[in-house]
Coordinates of C-alpha atoms and ligand atoms in Angstrom, one line a residue:
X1 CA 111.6 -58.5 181.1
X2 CA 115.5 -59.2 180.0
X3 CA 116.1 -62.0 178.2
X4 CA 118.6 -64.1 178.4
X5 CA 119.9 -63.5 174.8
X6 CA 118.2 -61.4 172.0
X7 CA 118.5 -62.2 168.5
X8 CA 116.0 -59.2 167.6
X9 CA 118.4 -56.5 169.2
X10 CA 121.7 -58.3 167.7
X11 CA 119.7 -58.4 164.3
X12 CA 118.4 -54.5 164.8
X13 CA 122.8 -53.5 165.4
X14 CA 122.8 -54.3 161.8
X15 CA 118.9 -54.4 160.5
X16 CA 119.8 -52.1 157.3
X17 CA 122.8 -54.0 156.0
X18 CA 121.3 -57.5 156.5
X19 CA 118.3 -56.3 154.6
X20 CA 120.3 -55.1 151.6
X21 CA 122.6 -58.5 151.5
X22 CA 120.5 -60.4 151.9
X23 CA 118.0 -58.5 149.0
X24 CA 120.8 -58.9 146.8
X25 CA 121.1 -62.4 147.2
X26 CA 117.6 -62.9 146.4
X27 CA 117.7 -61.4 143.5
X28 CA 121.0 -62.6 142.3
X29 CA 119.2 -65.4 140.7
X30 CA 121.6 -68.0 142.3
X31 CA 121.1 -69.7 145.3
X32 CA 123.6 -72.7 145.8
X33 CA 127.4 -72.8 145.8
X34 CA 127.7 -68.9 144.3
X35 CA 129.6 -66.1 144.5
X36 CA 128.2 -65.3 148.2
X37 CA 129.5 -68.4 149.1
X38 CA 132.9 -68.2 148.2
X39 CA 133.0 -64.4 149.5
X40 CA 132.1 -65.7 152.4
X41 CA 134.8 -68.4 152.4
X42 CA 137.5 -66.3 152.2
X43 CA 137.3 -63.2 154.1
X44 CA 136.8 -65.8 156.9
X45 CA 139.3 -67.9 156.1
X46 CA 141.3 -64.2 155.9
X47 CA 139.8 -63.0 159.0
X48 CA 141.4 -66.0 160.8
X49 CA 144.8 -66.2 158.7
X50 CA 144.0 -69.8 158.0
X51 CA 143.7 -71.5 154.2
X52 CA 141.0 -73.1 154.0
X53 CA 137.0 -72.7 155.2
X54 CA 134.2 -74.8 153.8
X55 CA 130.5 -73.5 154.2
X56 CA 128.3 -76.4 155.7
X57 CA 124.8 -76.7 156.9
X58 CA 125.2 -76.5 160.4
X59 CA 128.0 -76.9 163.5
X60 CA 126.6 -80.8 163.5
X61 CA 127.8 -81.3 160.2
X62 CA 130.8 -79.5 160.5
X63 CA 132.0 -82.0 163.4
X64 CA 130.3 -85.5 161.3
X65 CA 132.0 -84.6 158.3
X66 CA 135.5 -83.7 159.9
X67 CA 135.2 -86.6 161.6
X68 CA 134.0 -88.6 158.8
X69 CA 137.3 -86.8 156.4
X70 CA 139.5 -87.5 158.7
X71 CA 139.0 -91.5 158.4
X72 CA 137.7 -92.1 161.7
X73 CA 135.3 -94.5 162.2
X74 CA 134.3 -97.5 164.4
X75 CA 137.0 -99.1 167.0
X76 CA 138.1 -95.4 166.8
X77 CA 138.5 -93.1 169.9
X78 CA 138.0 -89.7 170.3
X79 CA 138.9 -87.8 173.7
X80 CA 136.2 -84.9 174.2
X81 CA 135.0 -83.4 177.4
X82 CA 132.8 -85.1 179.8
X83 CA 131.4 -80.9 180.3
X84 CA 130.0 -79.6 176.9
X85 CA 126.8 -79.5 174.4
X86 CA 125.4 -82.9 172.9
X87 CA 126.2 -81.7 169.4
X88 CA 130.1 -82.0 170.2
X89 CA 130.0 -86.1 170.5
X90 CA 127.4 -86.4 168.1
X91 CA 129.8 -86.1 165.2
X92 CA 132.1 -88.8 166.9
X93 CA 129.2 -91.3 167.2
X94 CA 127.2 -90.6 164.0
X95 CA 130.6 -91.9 162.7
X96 CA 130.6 -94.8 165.0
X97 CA 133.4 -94.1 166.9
X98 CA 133.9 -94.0 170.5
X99 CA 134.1 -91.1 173.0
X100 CA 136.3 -91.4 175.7
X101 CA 135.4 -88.2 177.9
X102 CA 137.3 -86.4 180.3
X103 CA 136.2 -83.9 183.3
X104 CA 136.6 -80.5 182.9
X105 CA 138.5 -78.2 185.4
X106 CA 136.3 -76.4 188.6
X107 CA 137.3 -72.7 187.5
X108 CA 137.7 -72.4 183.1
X109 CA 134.5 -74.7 183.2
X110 CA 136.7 -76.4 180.0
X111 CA 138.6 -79.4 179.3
X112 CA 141.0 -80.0 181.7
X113 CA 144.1 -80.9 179.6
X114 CA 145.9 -82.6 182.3
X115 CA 143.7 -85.7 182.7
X116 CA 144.0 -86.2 178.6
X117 CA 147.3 -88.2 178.3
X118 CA 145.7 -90.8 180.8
X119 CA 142.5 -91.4 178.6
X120 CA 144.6 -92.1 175.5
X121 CA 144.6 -96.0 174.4
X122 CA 145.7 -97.5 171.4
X123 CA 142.6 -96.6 169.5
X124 CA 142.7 -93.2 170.3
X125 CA 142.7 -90.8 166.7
X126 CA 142.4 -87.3 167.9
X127 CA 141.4 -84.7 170.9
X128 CA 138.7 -82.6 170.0
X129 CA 138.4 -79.9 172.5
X130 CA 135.7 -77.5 173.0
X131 CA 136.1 -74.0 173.4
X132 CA 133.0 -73.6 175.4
X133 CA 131.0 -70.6 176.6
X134 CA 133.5 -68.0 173.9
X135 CA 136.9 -69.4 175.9
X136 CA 139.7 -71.4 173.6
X137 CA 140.8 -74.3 175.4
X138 CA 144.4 -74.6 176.6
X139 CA 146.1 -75.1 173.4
X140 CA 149.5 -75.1 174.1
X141 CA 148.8 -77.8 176.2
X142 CA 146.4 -80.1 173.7
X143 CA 149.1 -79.8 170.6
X144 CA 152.3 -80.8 172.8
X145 CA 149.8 -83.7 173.7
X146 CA 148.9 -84.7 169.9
X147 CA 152.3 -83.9 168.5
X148 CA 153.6 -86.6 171.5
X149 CA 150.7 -89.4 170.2
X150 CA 150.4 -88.3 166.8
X151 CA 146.3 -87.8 167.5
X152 CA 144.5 -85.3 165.2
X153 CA 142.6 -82.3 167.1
X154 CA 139.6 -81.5 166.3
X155 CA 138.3 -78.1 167.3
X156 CA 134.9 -77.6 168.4
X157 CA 134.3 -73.8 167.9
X158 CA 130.8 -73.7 167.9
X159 CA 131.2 -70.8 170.8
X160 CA 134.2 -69.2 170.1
X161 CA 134.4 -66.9 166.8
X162 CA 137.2 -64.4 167.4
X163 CA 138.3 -66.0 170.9
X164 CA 142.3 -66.7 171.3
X165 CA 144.7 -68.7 173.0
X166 CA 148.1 -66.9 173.4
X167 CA 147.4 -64.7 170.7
X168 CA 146.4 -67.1 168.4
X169 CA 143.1 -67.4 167.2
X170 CA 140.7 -70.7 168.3
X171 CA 139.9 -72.6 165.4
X172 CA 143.4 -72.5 163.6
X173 CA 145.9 -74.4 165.4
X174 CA 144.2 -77.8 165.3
X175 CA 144.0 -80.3 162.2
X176 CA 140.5 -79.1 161.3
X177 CA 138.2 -77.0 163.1
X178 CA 134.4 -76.8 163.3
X179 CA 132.1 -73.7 163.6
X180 CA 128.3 -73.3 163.8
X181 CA 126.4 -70.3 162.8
X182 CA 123.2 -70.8 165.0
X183 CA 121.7 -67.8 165.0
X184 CA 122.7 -67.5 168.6
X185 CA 126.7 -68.1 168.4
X186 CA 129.3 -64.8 168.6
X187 CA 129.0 -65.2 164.3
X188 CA 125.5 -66.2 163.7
X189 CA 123.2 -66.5 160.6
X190 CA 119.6 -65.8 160.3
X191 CA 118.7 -69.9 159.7
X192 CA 121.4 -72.6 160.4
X193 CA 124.8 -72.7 158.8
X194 CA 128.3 -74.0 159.9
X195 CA 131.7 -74.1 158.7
X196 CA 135.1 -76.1 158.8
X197 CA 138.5 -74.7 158.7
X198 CA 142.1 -75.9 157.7
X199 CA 145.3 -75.4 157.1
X200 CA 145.3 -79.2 155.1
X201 CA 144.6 -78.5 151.5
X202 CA 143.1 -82.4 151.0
X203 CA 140.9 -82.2 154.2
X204 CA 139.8 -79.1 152.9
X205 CA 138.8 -80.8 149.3
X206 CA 137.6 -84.0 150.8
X207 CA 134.3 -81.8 153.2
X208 CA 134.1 -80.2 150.1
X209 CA 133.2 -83.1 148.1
X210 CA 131.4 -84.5 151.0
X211 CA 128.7 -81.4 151.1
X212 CA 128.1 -82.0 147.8
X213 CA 126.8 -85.5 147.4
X214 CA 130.5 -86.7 147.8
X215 CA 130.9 -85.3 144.5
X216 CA 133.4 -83.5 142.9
X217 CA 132.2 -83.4 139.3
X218 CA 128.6 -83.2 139.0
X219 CA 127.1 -86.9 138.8
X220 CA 130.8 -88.7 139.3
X221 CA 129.9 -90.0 142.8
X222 CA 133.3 -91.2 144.2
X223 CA 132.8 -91.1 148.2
X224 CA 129.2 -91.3 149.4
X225 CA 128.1 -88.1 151.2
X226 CA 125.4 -86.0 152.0
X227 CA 123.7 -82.7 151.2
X228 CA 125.5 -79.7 154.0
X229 CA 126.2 -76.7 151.8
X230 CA 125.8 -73.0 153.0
X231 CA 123.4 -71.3 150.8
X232 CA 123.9 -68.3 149.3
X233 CA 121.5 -65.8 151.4
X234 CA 123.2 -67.1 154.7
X235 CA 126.6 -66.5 153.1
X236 CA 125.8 -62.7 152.5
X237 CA 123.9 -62.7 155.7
X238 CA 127.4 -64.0 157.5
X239 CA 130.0 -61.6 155.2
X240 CA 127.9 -58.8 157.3
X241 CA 128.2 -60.4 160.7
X242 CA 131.9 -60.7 160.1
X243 CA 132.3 -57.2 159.5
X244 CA 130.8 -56.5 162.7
X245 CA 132.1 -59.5 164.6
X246 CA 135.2 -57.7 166.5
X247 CA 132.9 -55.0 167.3
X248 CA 129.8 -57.5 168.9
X249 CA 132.4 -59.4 170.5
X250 CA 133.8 -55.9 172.0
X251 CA 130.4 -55.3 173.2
X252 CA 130.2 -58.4 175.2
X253 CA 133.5 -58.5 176.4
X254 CA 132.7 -55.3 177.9
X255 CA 129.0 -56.0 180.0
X256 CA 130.9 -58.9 180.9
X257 CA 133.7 -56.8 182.2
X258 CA 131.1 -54.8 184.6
X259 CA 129.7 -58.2 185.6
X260 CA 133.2 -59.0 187.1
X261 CA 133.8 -55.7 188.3
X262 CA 130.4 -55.1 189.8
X263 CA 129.2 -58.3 190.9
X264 CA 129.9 -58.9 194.2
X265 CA 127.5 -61.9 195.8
X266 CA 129.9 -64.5 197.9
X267 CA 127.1 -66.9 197.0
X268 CA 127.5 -66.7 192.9
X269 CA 130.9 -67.8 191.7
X270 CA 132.2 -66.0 188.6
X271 CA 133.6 -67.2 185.5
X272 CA 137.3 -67.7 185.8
X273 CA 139.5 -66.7 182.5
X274 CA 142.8 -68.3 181.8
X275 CA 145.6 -65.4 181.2
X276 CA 146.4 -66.8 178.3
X277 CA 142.6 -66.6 176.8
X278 CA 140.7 -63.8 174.9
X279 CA 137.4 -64.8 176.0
X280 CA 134.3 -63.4 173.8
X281 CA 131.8 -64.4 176.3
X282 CA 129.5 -66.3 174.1
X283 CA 127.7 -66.7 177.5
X284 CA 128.4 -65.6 181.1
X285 CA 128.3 -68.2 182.8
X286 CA 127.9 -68.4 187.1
X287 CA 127.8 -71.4 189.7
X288 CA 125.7 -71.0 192.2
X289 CA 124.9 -74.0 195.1
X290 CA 120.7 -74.0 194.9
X291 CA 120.2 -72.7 191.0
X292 CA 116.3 -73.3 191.6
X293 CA 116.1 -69.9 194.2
X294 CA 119.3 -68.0 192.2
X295 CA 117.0 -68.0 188.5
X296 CA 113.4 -67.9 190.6
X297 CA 115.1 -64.4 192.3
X298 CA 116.4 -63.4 189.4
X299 CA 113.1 -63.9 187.7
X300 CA 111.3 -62.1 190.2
X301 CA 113.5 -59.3 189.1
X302 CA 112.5 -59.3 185.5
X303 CA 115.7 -61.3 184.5
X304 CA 115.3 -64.2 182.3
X305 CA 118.5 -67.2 182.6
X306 CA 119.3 -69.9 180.9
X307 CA 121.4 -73.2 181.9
X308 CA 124.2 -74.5 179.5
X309 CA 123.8 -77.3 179.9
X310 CA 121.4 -79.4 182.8
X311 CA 122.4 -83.3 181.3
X312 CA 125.9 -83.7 180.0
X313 CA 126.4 -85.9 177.2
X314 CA 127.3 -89.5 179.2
X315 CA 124.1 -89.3 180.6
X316 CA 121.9 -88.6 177.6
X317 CA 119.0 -90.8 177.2
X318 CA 120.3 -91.7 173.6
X319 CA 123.4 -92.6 174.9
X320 CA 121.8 -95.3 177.8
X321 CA 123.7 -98.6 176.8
X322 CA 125.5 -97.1 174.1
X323 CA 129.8 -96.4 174.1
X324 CA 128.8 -93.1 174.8
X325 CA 126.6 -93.1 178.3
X326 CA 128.5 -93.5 181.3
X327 CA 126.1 -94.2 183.9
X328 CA 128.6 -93.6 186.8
X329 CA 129.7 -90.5 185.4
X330 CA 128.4 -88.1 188.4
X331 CA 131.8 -90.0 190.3
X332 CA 133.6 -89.8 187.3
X333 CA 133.7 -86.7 185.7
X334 CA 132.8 -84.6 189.3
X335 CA 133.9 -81.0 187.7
X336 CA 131.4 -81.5 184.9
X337 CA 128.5 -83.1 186.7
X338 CA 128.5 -79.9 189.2
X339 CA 128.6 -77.9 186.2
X340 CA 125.7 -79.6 185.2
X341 CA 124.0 -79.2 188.0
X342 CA 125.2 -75.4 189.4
X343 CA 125.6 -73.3 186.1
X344 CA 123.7 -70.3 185.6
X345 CA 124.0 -68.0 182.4
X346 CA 123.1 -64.2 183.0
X347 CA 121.9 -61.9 180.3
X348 CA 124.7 -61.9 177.7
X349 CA 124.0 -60.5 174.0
X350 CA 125.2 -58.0 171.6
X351 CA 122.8 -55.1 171.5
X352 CA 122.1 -55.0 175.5
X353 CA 121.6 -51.6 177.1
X354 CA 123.8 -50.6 180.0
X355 CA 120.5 -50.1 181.6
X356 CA 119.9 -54.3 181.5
X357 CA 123.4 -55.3 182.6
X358 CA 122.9 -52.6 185.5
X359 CA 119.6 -54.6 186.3
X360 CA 120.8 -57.8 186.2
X361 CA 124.1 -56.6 188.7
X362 CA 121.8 -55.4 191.4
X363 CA 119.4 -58.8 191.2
X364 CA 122.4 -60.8 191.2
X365 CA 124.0 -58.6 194.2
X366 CA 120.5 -59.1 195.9
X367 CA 120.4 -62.5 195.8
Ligands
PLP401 C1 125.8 -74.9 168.8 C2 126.9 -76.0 169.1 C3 127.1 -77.0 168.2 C4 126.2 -77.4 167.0 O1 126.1 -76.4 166.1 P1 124.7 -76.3 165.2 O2 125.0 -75.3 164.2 O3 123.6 -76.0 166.1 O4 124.6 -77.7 164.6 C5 128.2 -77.9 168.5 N1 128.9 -77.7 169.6 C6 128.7 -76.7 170.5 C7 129.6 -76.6 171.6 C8 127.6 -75.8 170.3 O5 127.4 -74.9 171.2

């Protein structure tokens, strides 16, 4: 049986060195806010040529307390994409503001930048795009727009550790940018962790003080926060995935390469890849019309698949008769709801043999 992802054969790229950071850690005798940590911090920080990262608990947090640091809060909108994962309006509504969502385009799958200016209001405070499936978003594009409005962005890069837009790496041309380290993401930890990033040295202090009880010296409790730090064993566990994260993201870029190359079924469209992208392929993601016979054939073949993802955000139960369900979204957002309802993800990890992607051509060419 292939999978659909594998953390086992990512972990097994790099069993030896995990085992001995993370060892290390253990018996470092320090477990909170350490030396791992703030190793951590700055080779990524480096590793994207951007000043500032914060270690959080999770990709969640990383969006709730940029939002939260940025001062936006109810009556406040935030434009996001009607196409993406629950997590990336969650930050906007645990704050109470509102998301205004927009569709994405029919071949990137992303945002699609040119229906933004039309879904800004007077309450709108930023754009927080998300570079979904390992593809950066149209940047050029989203800045002009902020720069025009004065609107923050806010980058969701749960997805999209090393991916660029025109050279320039996702995550540091925004106002503040949020990564998760879920064990499945391009960088991932062995447990939950997440990150911001910025270039703005009193964003940057404000999540800080925020993680930590919204304190900045120990019992002074001047903003009231929460508890989202990145402990120590995840830090060394993600100073090893960095050092391997060009080469992982090298390995997918390539099977994804023979799935363009080599897949060759009219009925399964492929991903399309703007020219000004560096894609990492997070996931591969297809669109095919009847997605029940597609991943029951594939299945048949030994292939596992996965779909990202079957109920957008407007139409999320938790959402019904809130700001944030729109229940005539399927006319609305059309790109997005197809997605919803056509995307496929093929086998797509780190550590796959040449064998498995070989497999999974000739199922999908069968089809
Ligand atoms: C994974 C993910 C998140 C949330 O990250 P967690 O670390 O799981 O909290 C947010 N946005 C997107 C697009 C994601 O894929």
């Amino acid at each position: 049986m292939i999978e659909y992802t594998s953390l086992l054969q990512n972990y097994n790229l790099y069993k030896e060195e995990y085992e001995s950071a993370v060892l290390k850690a253990f018996r470092s005798g320090w477990y909170i806010l350490g030396p791992e940590l703030d190793e951590f911090e700055k080779s990524f920080a480096d590793y994207l040529g951007i000043k500032h990262c914060v270690g959080l608990n999770s990709g969640t947090d990383a969006l709730i307390l940029a939002i939260r640091a940025l001062g936006i809060g109810p009556g406040d909108e935030v434009i996001v994409p009607a196409g993406t994962y629950i997590a990336s309006v969650l930050g906007i509504t645990e704050n109470g503001a509102k998301p205004v969502y927009i569709d994405s385009t029919s071949d990137t799958l992303l945002m699609d930048t040119s229906l933004i200016e039309r879904a800004i209001t007077d309450r709108t405070k930023a754009i927080l795009p998300v570079h979904l499936y390992g593809q950066a978003c149209n940047m050029s594009a989203i800045k002009e727009i902020a720069e025009k409005y004065d609107l923050y962005i806010i980058e969701d890069c749960a997805q999209c550790h090393g991916a660029m837009w025109n050279g320039k790496y996702a995550g540091t041309e925004g106002t503040i940018s949020c990564f998760s380290f879920y064990p499945t993401k391009p960088l991932g930890a062995l447990g939950d962790a997440g990150c911001i990033c910025t270039n703005d040295d009193e964003l940057a202090d404000k999540v800080r003080m925020l993680r930590n009880y919204g304190s900045r010296v120990k019992y002074h409790n001047e903003s009231i926060g929460v508890n989202s730090r990145l402990d120590e064993v995840q830090a060394a566990v993600l100073s090893v995935g960095l050092k391997h994260l060009d080469e992982s993201n090298q390995m997918r870029i390539g099977f994804s390469e023979r799935y363009m190359n080599e897949i060759n079924n009219p009925k399964v469209k492929l991903p399309v890849t703007a020219n000004e992208a560096k894609h990492v392929y997070h996931l591969f993601p297809v669109l095919v019309d009847d997605r029940e016979s597609f991943q029951k054939h594939l299945l048949n073949n030994g292939i596992k698949t996965q779909v990202h993802y079957p109920i957008p955000p407007f139409l999320a139960e938790c959402y019904m008769n809130t700001c944030a369900g729109v229940l005539n979204g399927a006319e609305i957002f059309p790109n997005a709801y197809y997605i919803a309802n056509h995307e496929v993800s093929l086998p797509m990890y780190s550590g796959m043999s040449e064998e498995d992607v070989e497999a999974v051509i000739n199922a999908v060419n069968s089809y």
